[in-house]
Coordinates of N, CA and C in Angstrom, one line a residue:
M275 N 18.2 -24.1 -22.6 CA 19.2 -23.1 -22.1 C 19.4 -22.1 -23.2
I276 N 19.4 -20.8 -22.9 CA 19.6 -19.8 -23.9 C 21.1 -19.9 -24.4
S277 N 21.2 -19.9 -25.7 CA 22.5 -20.0 -26.3 C 22.7 -18.9 -27.3
L278 N 24.0 -18.7 -27.7 CA 24.3 -17.6 -28.6 C 24.2 -18.2 -30.1
H279 N 23.6 -17.4 -31.0 CA 23.6 -17.8 -32.4 C 24.5 -16.7 -33.0
H280 N 25.8 -17.1 -33.4 CA 26.7 -16.1 -33.7 C 26.5 -15.4 -35.1
D281 N 26.0 -16.2 -36.1 CA 25.8 -15.7 -37.4 C 24.4 -15.6 -37.8
F282 N 23.7 -14.6 -37.3 CA 22.3 -14.4 -37.6 C 21.9 -14.3 -39.0
R283 N 22.7 -13.5 -39.7 CA 22.4 -13.2 -41.1 C 22.5 -14.5 -42.0
A284 N 23.4 -15.4 -41.6 CA 23.5 -16.6 -42.3 C 22.3 -17.5 -42.1
G285 N 21.6 -17.3 -41.0 CA 20.4 -18.0 -40.8 C 19.1 -17.4 -41.4
Y286 N 19.2 -16.3 -42.1 CA 18.1 -15.7 -42.6 C 17.3 -16.6 -43.6
L287 N 17.9 -17.2 -44.5 CA 17.2 -18.1 -45.5 C 16.6 -19.2 -44.7
S288 N 17.2 -19.8 -43.7 CA 16.6 -20.9 -43.0 C 15.4 -20.4 -42.3
L289 N 15.4 -19.2 -41.7 CA 14.2 -18.7 -41.0 C 13.1 -18.5 -42.0
S290 N 13.4 -17.9 -43.2 CA 12.4 -17.7 -44.2 C 11.8 -19.0 -44.7
F291 N 12.6 -20.0 -44.9 CA 12.1 -21.3 -45.3 C 11.2 -21.9 -44.2
S292 N 11.6 -21.8 -42.9 CA 10.8 -22.2 -41.8 C 9.5 -21.5 -41.8
F293 N 9.5 -20.2 -42.0 CA 8.3 -19.4 -42.0 C 7.3 -19.9 -43.0
N294 N 7.8 -20.2 -44.2 CA 6.8 -20.7 -45.2 C 6.2 -22.0 -44.8
C295 N 7.1 -22.9 -44.2 CA 6.5 -24.2 -43.8 C 5.5 -24.0 -42.7
F296 N 5.8 -23.2 -41.7 CA 4.9 -23.0 -40.6 C 3.6 -22.3 -41.1
N297 N 3.7 -21.4 -42.0 CA 2.5 -20.8 -42.6 C 1.6 -21.7 -43.3
Q298 N 2.2 -22.7 -44.0 CA 1.4 -23.7 -44.6 C 0.7 -24.6 -43.6
N299 N 1.4 -25.0 -42.5 CA 0.8 -25.9 -41.5 C -0.3 -25.2 -40.8
R300 N -0.3 -23.8 -40.7 CA -1.3 -23.1 -40.0 C -2.7 -23.2 -40.7
R301 N -2.7 -23.6 -41.9 CA -4.0 -23.7 -42.6 C -4.9 -24.8 -42.0
W302 N -4.4 -25.6 -41.2 CA -5.2 -26.7 -40.5 C -5.2 -26.3 -39.0
P303 N -6.1 -25.5 -38.6 CA -6.1 -25.0 -37.2 C -6.5 -26.1 -36.2
G304 N -6.1 -26.0 -35.0 CA -6.4 -27.0 -33.9 C -5.4 -28.1 -34.0
G305 N -5.1 -28.7 -32.8 CA -4.2 -29.8 -32.8 C -2.8 -29.4 -32.6
E306 N -2.0 -30.5 -32.6 CA -0.5 -30.3 -32.3 C 0.2 -29.5 -33.3
Q307 N -0.1 -29.8 -34.6 CA 0.6 -29.1 -35.7 C 0.3 -27.6 -35.6
A308 N -0.9 -27.2 -35.3 CA -1.2 -25.8 -35.2 C -0.4 -25.1 -34.1
F309 N -0.2 -25.8 -33.0 CA 0.5 -25.3 -31.8 C 2.0 -25.0 -32.2
W310 N 2.6 -26.1 -32.8 CA 4.0 -26.0 -33.2 C 4.2 -24.9 -34.4
A311 N 3.2 -24.9 -35.3 CA 3.3 -23.9 -36.3 C 3.2 -22.5 -35.8
Q312 N 2.3 -22.2 -34.8 CA 2.2 -20.9 -34.2 C 3.5 -20.5 -33.5
R313 N 4.0 -21.4 -32.8 CA 5.3 -21.2 -32.1 C 6.4 -20.8 -33.1
G314 N 6.4 -21.6 -34.2 CA 7.5 -21.4 -35.2 C 7.3 -20.0 -35.9
L315 N 6.1 -19.7 -36.1 CA 5.8 -18.4 -36.8 C 6.3 -17.2 -35.8
A316 N 6.0 -17.3 -34.6 CA 6.4 -16.3 -33.6 C 7.9 -16.2 -33.6
V317 N 8.6 -17.3 -33.5 CA 10.1 -17.3 -33.4 C 10.7 -16.7 -34.7
C318 N 10.2 -17.1 -35.8 CA 10.7 -16.7 -37.1 C 10.5 -15.2 -37.3
Y319 N 9.3 -14.7 -36.9 CA 9.1 -13.3 -37.1 C 10.0 -12.4 -36.2
V320 N 10.2 -12.9 -34.9 CA 11.1 -12.2 -34.0 C 12.5 -12.2 -34.6
G321 N 13.0 -13.4 -35.1 CA 14.3 -13.5 -35.7 C 14.5 -12.6 -36.9
L322 N 13.4 -12.4 -37.7 CA 13.5 -11.6 -38.9 C 13.3 -10.1 -38.6
G323 N 13.0 -9.8 -37.4 CA 12.8 -8.4 -37.0 C 11.5 -7.8 -37.5
D324 N 10.5 -8.7 -37.8 CA 9.2 -8.2 -38.2 C 8.3 -8.1 -36.9
D325 N 8.4 -7.0 -36.2 CA 7.7 -6.9 -34.9 C 6.2 -6.9 -35.0
P326 N 5.6 -6.2 -35.9 CA 4.1 -6.3 -36.0 C 3.6 -7.7 -36.1
N327 N 4.1 -8.5 -37.1 CA 3.7 -9.9 -37.2 C 4.1 -10.8 -36.1
A328 N 5.3 -10.5 -35.5 CA 5.8 -11.2 -34.4 C 4.8 -11.1 -33.2
Q329 N 4.3 -9.8 -33.0 CA 3.4 -9.6 -31.9 C 2.1 -10.3 -32.1
A330 N 1.6 -10.3 -33.3 CA 0.4 -10.9 -33.7 C 0.5 -12.4 -33.4
A331 N 1.6 -13.0 -33.9 CA 1.8 -14.5 -33.7 C 1.9 -14.8 -32.3
I332 N 2.6 -14.0 -31.5 CA 2.8 -14.3 -30.1 C 1.4 -14.2 -29.3
D333 N 0.7 -13.1 -29.7 CA -0.6 -13.0 -29.0 C -1.5 -14.2 -29.3
K334 N -1.5 -14.7 -30.5 CA -2.4 -15.8 -30.8 C -1.9 -17.1 -30.1
L335 N -0.6 -17.2 -30.0 CA 0.0 -18.4 -29.3 C -0.5 -18.4 -27.8
I336 N -0.4 -17.2 -27.2 CA -0.7 -17.1 -25.8 C -2.2 -17.3 -25.6
A337 N -3.0 -16.7 -26.5 CA -4.5 -16.8 -26.4 C -5.0 -18.2 -26.6
D338 N -4.5 -18.9 -27.6 CA -5.0 -20.2 -28.1 C -4.4 -21.4 -27.4
F339 N -3.2 -21.2 -26.9 CA -2.4 -22.4 -26.5 C -1.9 -22.3 -25.1
N340 N -2.4 -21.4 -24.2 CA -1.8 -21.2 -22.9 C -2.0 -22.4 -22.0
D341 N -2.9 -23.3 -22.4 CA -3.1 -24.5 -21.6 C -2.4 -25.8 -22.1
H342 N -1.6 -25.5 -23.2 CA -0.8 -26.7 -23.8 C 0.3 -27.0 -22.8
P343 N 0.6 -28.3 -22.6 CA 1.7 -28.8 -21.7 C 3.1 -28.2 -22.0
D344 N 3.3 -27.9 -23.3 CA 4.6 -27.4 -23.7 C 4.6 -25.8 -23.9
F345 N 3.6 -25.2 -23.4 CA 3.4 -23.7 -23.5 C 4.6 -23.0 -22.9
S346 N 5.0 -23.3 -21.7 CA 6.1 -22.6 -21.1 C 7.4 -22.8 -21.9
A347 N 7.7 -24.0 -22.4 CA 8.9 -24.2 -23.2 C 8.9 -23.4 -24.4
K348 N 7.7 -23.2 -25.0 CA 7.7 -22.4 -26.3 C 7.8 -20.9 -26.0
I349 N 7.3 -20.4 -24.9 CA 7.5 -19.1 -24.5 C 9.0 -18.8 -24.3
S350 N 9.7 -19.8 -23.7 CA 11.2 -19.8 -23.5 C 11.9 -19.7 -24.9
D351 N 11.4 -20.4 -25.9 CA 11.9 -20.3 -27.2 C 11.8 -18.9 -27.8
I352 N 10.7 -18.2 -27.5 CA 10.5 -16.9 -28.0 C 11.5 -15.9 -27.3
E353 N 11.6 -16.1 -26.0 CA 12.6 -15.3 -25.2 C 14.0 -15.5 -25.7
E354 N 14.3 -16.7 -26.1 CA 15.7 -17.0 -26.7 C 15.8 -16.2 -28.0
A355 N 14.8 -16.1 -28.8 CA 14.9 -15.4 -30.0 C 15.1 -13.9 -29.8
Y356 N 14.5 -13.3 -28.7 CA 14.7 -11.9 -28.4 C 16.2 -11.8 -27.8
Y357 N 16.6 -12.8 -27.0 CA 18.0 -12.7 -26.5 C 19.0 -12.7 -27.7
T358 N 18.7 -13.5 -28.7 CA 19.6 -13.6 -29.9 C 19.6 -12.2 -30.6
R359 N 18.5 -11.6 -30.7 CA 18.4 -10.3 -31.3 C 19.2 -9.2 -30.6
I360 N 19.1 -9.3 -29.2 CA 19.8 -8.3 -28.4 C 21.3 -8.6 -28.5
V361 N 21.8 -9.8 -28.5 CA 23.2 -10.1 -28.6 C 23.8 -9.7 -29.9
N362 N 23.0 -9.8 -31.0 CA 23.5 -9.5 -32.3 C 23.2 -8.1 -32.7
A363 N 22.5 -7.3 -31.9 CA 22.3 -5.9 -32.2 C 23.5 -5.1 -32.3
E364 N 23.7 -4.2 -33.2 CA 24.8 -3.4 -33.3 C 24.8 -2.2 -32.3
S365 N 23.6 -1.9 -31.8 CA 23.5 -0.8 -30.9 C 22.4 -1.2 -29.8
W366 N 22.4 -0.5 -28.7 CA 21.5 -0.8 -27.6 C 20.1 -0.3 -28.0
D367 N 19.1 -1.2 -27.9 CA 17.7 -0.9 -28.3 C 16.8 -1.2 -27.2
R368 N 16.3 -0.2 -26.5 CA 15.4 -0.5 -25.4 C 14.2 -1.3 -25.8
E369 N 13.7 -1.2 -27.0 CA 12.5 -1.9 -27.5 C 12.7 -3.4 -27.4
N370 N 13.9 -3.9 -27.7 CA 14.1 -5.3 -27.7 C 13.9 -5.9 -26.3
Y371 N 14.4 -5.1 -25.3 CA 14.2 -5.6 -23.9 C 12.7 -5.4 -23.5
L372 N 12.1 -4.4 -23.9 CA 10.6 -4.1 -23.6 C 9.8 -5.2 -24.2
R373 N 10.0 -5.6 -25.5 CA 9.2 -6.7 -26.1 C 9.4 -8.0 -25.4
A374 N 10.6 -8.3 -25.0 CA 10.8 -9.6 -24.3 C 10.0 -9.6 -23.0
V375 N 10.0 -8.5 -22.3 CA 9.3 -8.4 -21.0 C 7.8 -8.5 -21.2
E376 N 7.3 -7.8 -22.3 CA 5.9 -7.8 -22.6 C 5.4 -9.2 -22.9
V377 N 6.1 -10.0 -23.6 CA 5.8 -11.4 -23.9 C 5.7 -12.2 -22.6
W378 N 6.6 -12.0 -21.7 CA 6.7 -12.7 -20.4 C 5.5 -12.3 -19.6
E379 N 5.2 -11.0 -19.5 CA 4.0 -10.6 -18.7 C 2.7 -11.0 -19.2
K380 N 2.6 -11.1 -20.6 CA 1.3 -11.6 -21.2 C 1.1 -13.0 -20.9
A381 N 2.2 -13.8 -20.9 CA 2.1 -15.2 -20.6 C 1.7 -15.4 -19.2
L382 N 2.2 -14.6 -18.3 CA 1.9 -14.8 -16.8 C 0.4 -14.4 -16.6
E383 N 0.0 -13.3 -17.3 CA -1.4 -12.8 -17.1 C -2.4 -13.9 -17.6
K384 N -2.1 -14.5 -18.7 CA -3.0 -15.5 -19.3 C -3.0 -16.8 -18.6
S385 N -1.8 -17.2 -18.1 CA -1.6 -18.5 -17.4 C -0.9 -18.2 -16.1
P386 N -1.6 -17.9 -15.0 CA -1.0 -17.6 -13.7 C 0.0 -18.6 -13.2
Q387 N -0.2 -19.9 -13.6 CA 0.7 -20.9 -13.1 C 1.9 -21.1 -14.0
F388 N 2.1 -20.2 -14.9 CA 3.2 -20.3 -15.9 C 4.5 -20.2 -15.2
S389 N 5.4 -21.1 -15.6 CA 6.8 -21.1 -15.1 C 7.6 -21.9 -16.1
C390 N 8.9 -21.8 -16.0 CA 9.8 -22.5 -16.9 C 10.9 -23.2 -16.1
N391 N 11.5 -24.2 -16.7 CA 12.6 -24.9 -15.9 C 14.0 -24.5 -16.4
D392 N 14.1 -23.3 -16.9 CA 15.4 -22.9 -17.4 C 15.9 -21.7 -16.6
P393 N 16.9 -21.7 -15.8 CA 17.3 -20.6 -15.0 C 17.8 -19.4 -15.9
D394 N 18.3 -19.8 -17.1 CA 18.8 -18.8 -18.0 C 17.7 -17.8 -18.5
V395 N 16.5 -18.4 -18.6 CA 15.4 -17.5 -19.1 C 15.0 -16.5 -18.0
Y396 N 14.9 -17.0 -16.7 CA 14.7 -16.0 -15.6 C 15.8 -15.0 -15.5
Y397 N 17.0 -15.4 -15.7 CA 18.2 -14.5 -15.6 C 18.1 -13.5 -16.7
F398 N 17.7 -13.9 -17.9 CA 17.6 -13.0 -19.0 C 16.5 -12.0 -18.8
I399 N 15.3 -12.5 -18.3 CA 14.2 -11.6 -18.0 C 14.6 -10.6 -16.9
A400 N 15.3 -11.0 -15.9 CA 15.8 -10.1 -14.9 C 16.7 -9.0 -15.5
K401 N 17.5 -9.4 -16.4 CA 18.4 -8.4 -17.0 C 17.6 -7.4 -17.8
C402 N 16.5 -7.9 -18.5 CA 15.7 -7.0 -19.3 C 15.0 -6.0 -18.3
Y403 N 14.5 -6.4 -17.2 CA 13.9 -5.5 -16.2 C 14.9 -4.5 -15.8
H404 N 16.2 -4.9 -15.6 CA 17.2 -4.0 -15.2 C 17.4 -2.9 -16.2
Q405 N 17.5 -3.3 -17.5 CA 17.7 -2.4 -18.6 C 16.5 -1.4 -18.7
L406 N 15.3 -1.8 -18.3 CA 14.2 -1.0 -18.3 C 14.0 -0.1 -17.1
G407 N 14.9 -0.2 -16.1 CA 14.9 0.6 -14.9 C 13.9 0.0 -13.9
R408 N 13.4 -1.2 -14.1 CA 12.5 -1.8 -13.1 C 13.2 -2.7 -12.2
Y409 N 14.0 -2.1 -11.3 CA 14.9 -2.8 -10.5 C 14.3 -3.8 -9.5
E410 N 13.1 -3.5 -8.9 CA 12.5 -4.4 -8.0 C 12.1 -5.7 -8.8
K411 N 11.6 -5.6 -10.0 CA 11.3 -6.8 -10.8 C 12.5 -7.5 -11.2
A412 N 13.6 -6.8 -11.4 CA 14.9 -7.5 -11.7 C 15.3 -8.4 -10.5
I413 N 15.2 -7.8 -9.3 CA 15.5 -8.5 -8.1 C 14.6 -9.8 -7.9
E414 N 13.3 -9.6 -8.2 CA 12.4 -10.7 -8.1 C 12.8 -11.9 -9.0
H415 N 13.2 -11.6 -10.2 CA 13.5 -12.7 -11.1 C 14.9 -13.2 -10.9
F416 N 15.8 -12.4 -10.4 CA 17.1 -13.0 -10.0 C 16.9 -13.9 -8.8
Q417 N 16.0 -13.5 -7.9 CA 15.8 -14.3 -6.7 C 15.2 -15.6 -7.1
I418 N 14.4 -15.7 -8.2 CA 13.8 -17.0 -8.6 C 15.0 -17.9 -9.0
V419 N 16.0 -17.4 -9.7 CA 17.1 -18.2 -10.0 C 17.8 -18.8 -8.8
V420 N 18.0 -17.9 -7.8 CA 18.6 -18.3 -6.5 C 17.7 -19.4 -5.8
D421 N 16.4 -19.2 -5.7 CA 15.6 -20.0 -4.9 C 15.2 -21.3 -5.6
S422 N 15.0 -21.3 -6.9 CA 14.5 -22.4 -7.6 C 15.6 -23.2 -8.3
F423 N 16.7 -22.6 -8.5 CA 17.8 -23.4 -9.2 C 19.1 -23.2 -8.5
P424 N 19.2 -23.7 -7.2 CA 20.4 -23.5 -6.4 C 21.6 -24.2 -6.9
Q425 N 21.5 -25.2 -7.8 CA 22.6 -25.9 -8.3 C 23.1 -25.3 -9.7
S426 N 22.4 -24.3 -10.1 CA 22.8 -23.8 -11.4 C 24.0 -22.9 -11.3
D427 N 24.8 -22.9 -12.4 CA 26.0 -22.0 -12.5 C 25.5 -20.5 -12.5
R428 N 24.3 -20.3 -12.8 CA 23.8 -18.9 -12.8 C 23.5 -18.3 -11.4
T429 N 23.5 -19.2 -10.4 CA 23.0 -18.7 -9.1 C 23.9 -17.7 -8.5
V430 N 25.2 -18.0 -8.5 CA 26.1 -17.0 -7.9 C 26.1 -15.7 -8.6
A431 N 26.0 -15.8 -9.9 CA 25.9 -14.5 -10.7 C 24.6 -13.8 -10.4
A432 N 23.5 -14.5 -10.2 CA 22.3 -13.9 -9.8 C 22.4 -13.2 -8.4
L433 N 23.1 -13.8 -7.5 CA 23.3 -13.2 -6.2 C 24.0 -11.9 -6.4
F434 N 25.0 -11.9 -7.2 CA 25.8 -10.6 -7.4 C 24.9 -9.5 -8.1
R435 N 24.0 -10.0 -9.0 CA 23.2 -9.0 -9.6 C 22.1 -8.5 -8.6
I436 N 21.7 -9.3 -7.7 CA 20.7 -8.8 -6.7 C 21.4 -7.7 -5.9
A437 N 22.6 -8.0 -5.5 CA 23.4 -6.9 -4.7 C 23.5 -5.7 -5.5
R438 N 23.8 -5.8 -6.8 CA 23.9 -4.7 -7.7 C 22.6 -3.9 -7.8
E439 N 21.5 -4.6 -7.9 CA 20.2 -3.9 -8.0 C 19.9 -3.1 -6.7
Y440 N 20.2 -3.7 -5.6 CA 20.0 -3.0 -4.3 C 20.9 -1.7 -4.3
N441 N 22.1 -1.8 -4.8 CA 23.0 -0.7 -4.8 C 22.4 0.4 -5.7
V442 N 21.8 0.0 -6.9 CA 21.2 1.0 -7.7 C 20.1 1.7 -7.1
L443 N 19.2 0.9 -6.4 CA 18.1 1.5 -5.7 C 18.6 2.4 -4.6
K444 N 19.7 2.1 -3.9 CA 20.2 3.0 -2.9 C 20.7 4.3 -3.4
E445 N 21.5 4.1 -4.5 CA 22.1 5.3 -5.1 C 21.0 6.3 -5.7
A446 N 19.9 5.7 -6.1 CA 18.8 6.5 -6.7 C 17.9 7.0 -5.6
G447 N 18.1 6.7 -4.3 CA 17.3 7.1 -3.2 C 16.0 6.5 -3.1
L448 N 15.8 5.3 -3.7 CA 14.5 4.7 -3.8 C 14.3 3.8 -2.6
I449 N 15.3 3.4 -1.9 CA 15.2 2.7 -0.6 C 16.2 3.2 0.4
P450 N 15.9 3.1 1.7 CA 16.9 3.6 2.7 C 18.2 3.0 2.5
Q451 N 19.3 3.7 2.8 CA 20.6 3.2 2.7 C 20.9 2.0 3.6
S452 N 20.3 2.1 4.8 CA 20.5 1.0 5.8 C 19.9 -0.3 5.3
E453 N 18.7 -0.2 4.7 CA 18.0 -1.3 4.2 C 18.8 -1.9 3.0
A454 N 19.3 -1.1 2.1 CA 20.1 -1.6 1.0 C 21.4 -2.2 1.4
N455 N 22.1 -1.6 2.3 CA 23.3 -2.2 2.8 C 23.1 -3.5 3.5
S456 N 22.0 -3.7 4.2 CA 21.7 -4.9 4.8 C 21.5 -6.0 3.8
K457 N 20.7 -5.7 2.8 CA 20.4 -6.6 1.7 C 21.6 -7.0 0.9
I458 N 22.5 -6.1 0.7 CA 23.7 -6.3 -0.1 C 24.6 -7.3 0.7
E459 N 24.8 -7.0 2.0 CA 25.6 -7.8 2.8 C 25.1 -9.2 3.0
Q460 N 23.8 -9.3 3.1 CA 23.1 -10.6 3.2 C 23.4 -11.4 1.9
T461 N 23.3 -10.8 0.8 CA 23.5 -11.5 -0.5 C 24.9 -12.0 -0.6
Y462 N 25.9 -11.1 -0.3 CA 27.3 -11.6 -0.4 C 27.5 -12.8 0.6
R463 N 26.9 -12.7 1.8 CA 27.1 -13.8 2.7 C 26.6 -15.1 2.1
L464 N 25.4 -15.1 1.5 CA 24.9 -16.3 0.9 C 25.8 -16.8 -0.2
A465 N 26.4 -16.0 -1.0 CA 27.4 -16.4 -2.0 C 28.6 -17.1 -1.3
V466 N 29.1 -16.5 -0.3 CA 30.3 -17.1 0.4 C 30.0 -18.4 1.1
E467 N 28.8 -18.4 1.8 CA 28.5 -19.6 2.6 C 28.0 -20.7 1.8
N468 N 27.2 -20.5 0.8 CA 26.6 -21.6 0.1 C 27.3 -22.0 -1.2
Y469 N 28.2 -21.1 -1.7 CA 28.9 -21.5 -2.9 C 30.4 -21.2 -2.8
P470 N 31.1 -21.7 -1.8 CA 32.5 -21.4 -1.5 C 33.4 -21.8 -2.6
D471 N 33.1 -22.8 -3.4 CA 34.0 -23.2 -4.4 C 33.9 -22.4 -5.7
Y472 N 33.0 -21.5 -5.8 CA 32.9 -20.7 -7.1 C 33.9 -19.5 -7.0
P473 N 34.6 -19.3 -8.1 CA 35.5 -18.1 -8.1 C 34.8 -16.8 -7.7
S474 N 33.6 -16.7 -8.1 CA 32.9 -15.4 -7.8 C 32.7 -15.2 -6.3
S475 N 32.7 -16.3 -5.6 CA 32.6 -16.2 -4.1 C 33.8 -15.5 -3.5
R476 N 34.9 -15.6 -4.1 CA 36.1 -14.9 -3.6 C 35.9 -13.4 -3.7
K477 N 35.2 -12.9 -4.7 CA 34.9 -11.5 -4.9 C 33.9 -11.1 -3.8
A478 N 32.9 -12.0 -3.5 CA 32.0 -11.7 -2.4 C 32.7 -11.6 -1.1
A479 N 33.7 -12.5 -0.8 CA 34.5 -12.5 0.4 C 35.3 -11.2 0.5
I480 N 35.8 -10.7 -0.6 CA 36.6 -9.5 -0.6 C 35.7 -8.3 -0.2
R481 N 34.5 -8.3 -0.8 CA 33.6 -7.1 -0.5 C 33.0 -7.2 1.0
L482 N 32.8 -8.4 1.5 CA 32.4 -8.5 2.9 C 33.6 -8.1 3.8
G483 N 34.8 -8.5 3.4 CA 36.0 -8.0 4.2 C 36.1 -6.5 4.2
W484 N 35.9 -5.9 3.0 CA 35.9 -4.5 2.9 C 34.9 -3.8 3.8
L485 N 33.6 -4.3 3.7 CA 32.6 -3.7 4.5 C 32.9 -3.8 6.0
N486 N 33.4 -5.0 6.5 CA 33.7 -5.1 7.9 C 34.9 -4.3 8.3
F487 N 35.9 -4.2 7.4 CA 37.1 -3.4 7.7 C 36.8 -2.0 7.9
N488 N 35.9 -1.4 7.1 CA 35.5 0.0 7.2 C 34.6 0.2 8.4
R489 N 34.0 -0.8 8.9 CA 33.2 -0.7 10.1 C 34.1 -0.9 11.4
G490 N 35.3 -1.2 11.2 CA 36.2 -1.5 12.3 C 36.0 -2.8 12.9
Q491 N 35.4 -3.7 12.2 CA 35.1 -5.1 12.7 C 36.2 -6.0 12.2
W492 N 37.4 -5.9 12.8 CA 38.6 -6.5 12.3 C 38.6 -8.0 12.2
V493 N 38.0 -8.6 13.2 CA 37.9 -10.1 13.2 C 37.1 -10.6 12.1
D494 N 36.0 -10.0 11.8 CA 35.1 -10.5 10.7 C 35.8 -10.1 9.4
A495 N 36.4 -9.0 9.3 CA 37.1 -8.6 8.1 C 38.2 -9.6 7.8
A496 N 39.0 -10.0 8.8 CA 40.1 -10.9 8.6 C 39.6 -12.3 8.2
M497 N 38.4 -12.7 8.8 CA 37.8 -14.0 8.4 C 37.5 -14.1 7.0
Y498 N 36.8 -13.0 6.5 CA 36.4 -13.1 5.1 C 37.6 -12.9 4.1
L499 N 38.5 -12.1 4.4 CA 39.6 -11.9 3.5 C 40.6 -13.1 3.5
S500 N 40.6 -13.8 4.6 CA 41.4 -15.0 4.6 C 40.9 -16.1 3.8
L501 N 39.6 -16.0 3.3 CA 39.1 -17.0 2.4 C 39.6 -16.9 1.0
I502 N 40.3 -15.8 0.7 CA 40.8 -15.6 -0.6 C 42.1 -16.4 -0.8
H503 N 42.2 -17.2 -1.8 CA 43.4 -18.0 -2.1 C 44.2 -17.2 -3.1
I504 N 45.3 -16.7 -2.6 CA 46.2 -15.8 -3.4 C 46.7 -16.5 -4.7
S505 N 46.8 -17.8 -4.6 CA 47.3 -18.6 -5.7 C 46.3 -18.7 -6.9
E506 N 45.0 -18.3 -6.6 CA 44.0 -18.4 -7.6 C 44.0 -17.2 -8.5
P507 N 43.5 -17.3 -9.7 CA 43.5 -16.2 -10.7 C 42.4 -15.2 -10.3
T508 N 42.7 -14.4 -9.3 CA 41.8 -13.3 -8.9 C 42.4 -12.0 -9.4
R509 N 41.6 -11.0 -9.5 CA 42.1 -9.7 -9.9 C 43.2 -9.2 -9.0
P510 N 44.4 -8.8 -9.5 CA 45.5 -8.3 -8.7 C 45.1 -7.3 -7.7
L511 N 44.2 -6.4 -8.1 CA 43.8 -5.3 -7.2 C 43.1 -5.8 -6.0
Y512 N 42.3 -6.9 -6.2 CA 41.6 -7.5 -5.1 C 42.6 -8.1 -4.1
I513 N 43.5 -8.8 -4.7 CA 44.5 -9.5 -3.9 C 45.3 -8.5 -3.1
S514 N 45.8 -7.4 -3.7 CA 46.5 -6.4 -3.0 C 45.7 -5.8 -1.9
Y515 N 44.5 -5.5 -2.1 CA 43.6 -4.9 -1.1 C 43.5 -5.9 0.1
A516 N 43.3 -7.2 -0.2 CA 43.1 -8.2 0.8 C 44.4 -8.3 1.7
V517 N 45.5 -8.3 1.0 CA 46.8 -8.4 1.8 C 47.0 -7.2 2.6
F518 N 46.7 -6.0 2.1 CA 46.8 -4.7 2.8 C 46.0 -4.8 4.1
C519 N 44.7 -5.3 4.0 CA 43.8 -5.3 5.1 C 44.2 -6.3 6.2
L520 N 44.9 -7.4 5.7 CA 45.3 -8.4 6.7 C 46.5 -8.1 7.4
K521 N 47.3 -7.1 6.9 CA 48.6 -6.8 7.6 C 48.3 -6.3 9.0

């Protein structure tokens, strides 16, 4: 699971030490040590911000070890390193998102059966695609979270992000408004029907209530808005709107 590393600078010496160890191990090519050394080099270079060497190390890992049973897990480690860089960056840098996506796409190209068992990684890659303006690819990867990891805490968030991507596509005129609205409504319904106990589902219920209220479908609007528990810590504005519509 992708996690936050709050003090990146404090880990600089540790990364440097690891780099030296992995560089020594790489002198004996082939075998398990070489695989782990190559993975370690890639992660360390990414963490140190040495992009040319990071790219070289990643390319070698993908070229030489794409059939290793732990290949997918190590690609996930590299994506986590990029995630950490993005979290700790003092300013938005498109290149960090682009590099994370490039690693992902190279791994897929070299190993078509490539997949990982961590929904956080797919969620992260989807967000990278969003930041790069590739909204269809973002939807595709958020949908993997929904379809492959239905029990994950990320799933409801992924549903909301799918709705958001369709809204962006609609606002940009890239898909018909009717198609986007249908997809958005379908996504909110999935959140409400399949994940009723998640607080985020209350927000989906409110938005479905709003959509039906504005279409004059009062019964459906009342049904969705009645799912909101006013005693729960929901945004006051949402509660006020729900109460207004139900009056």
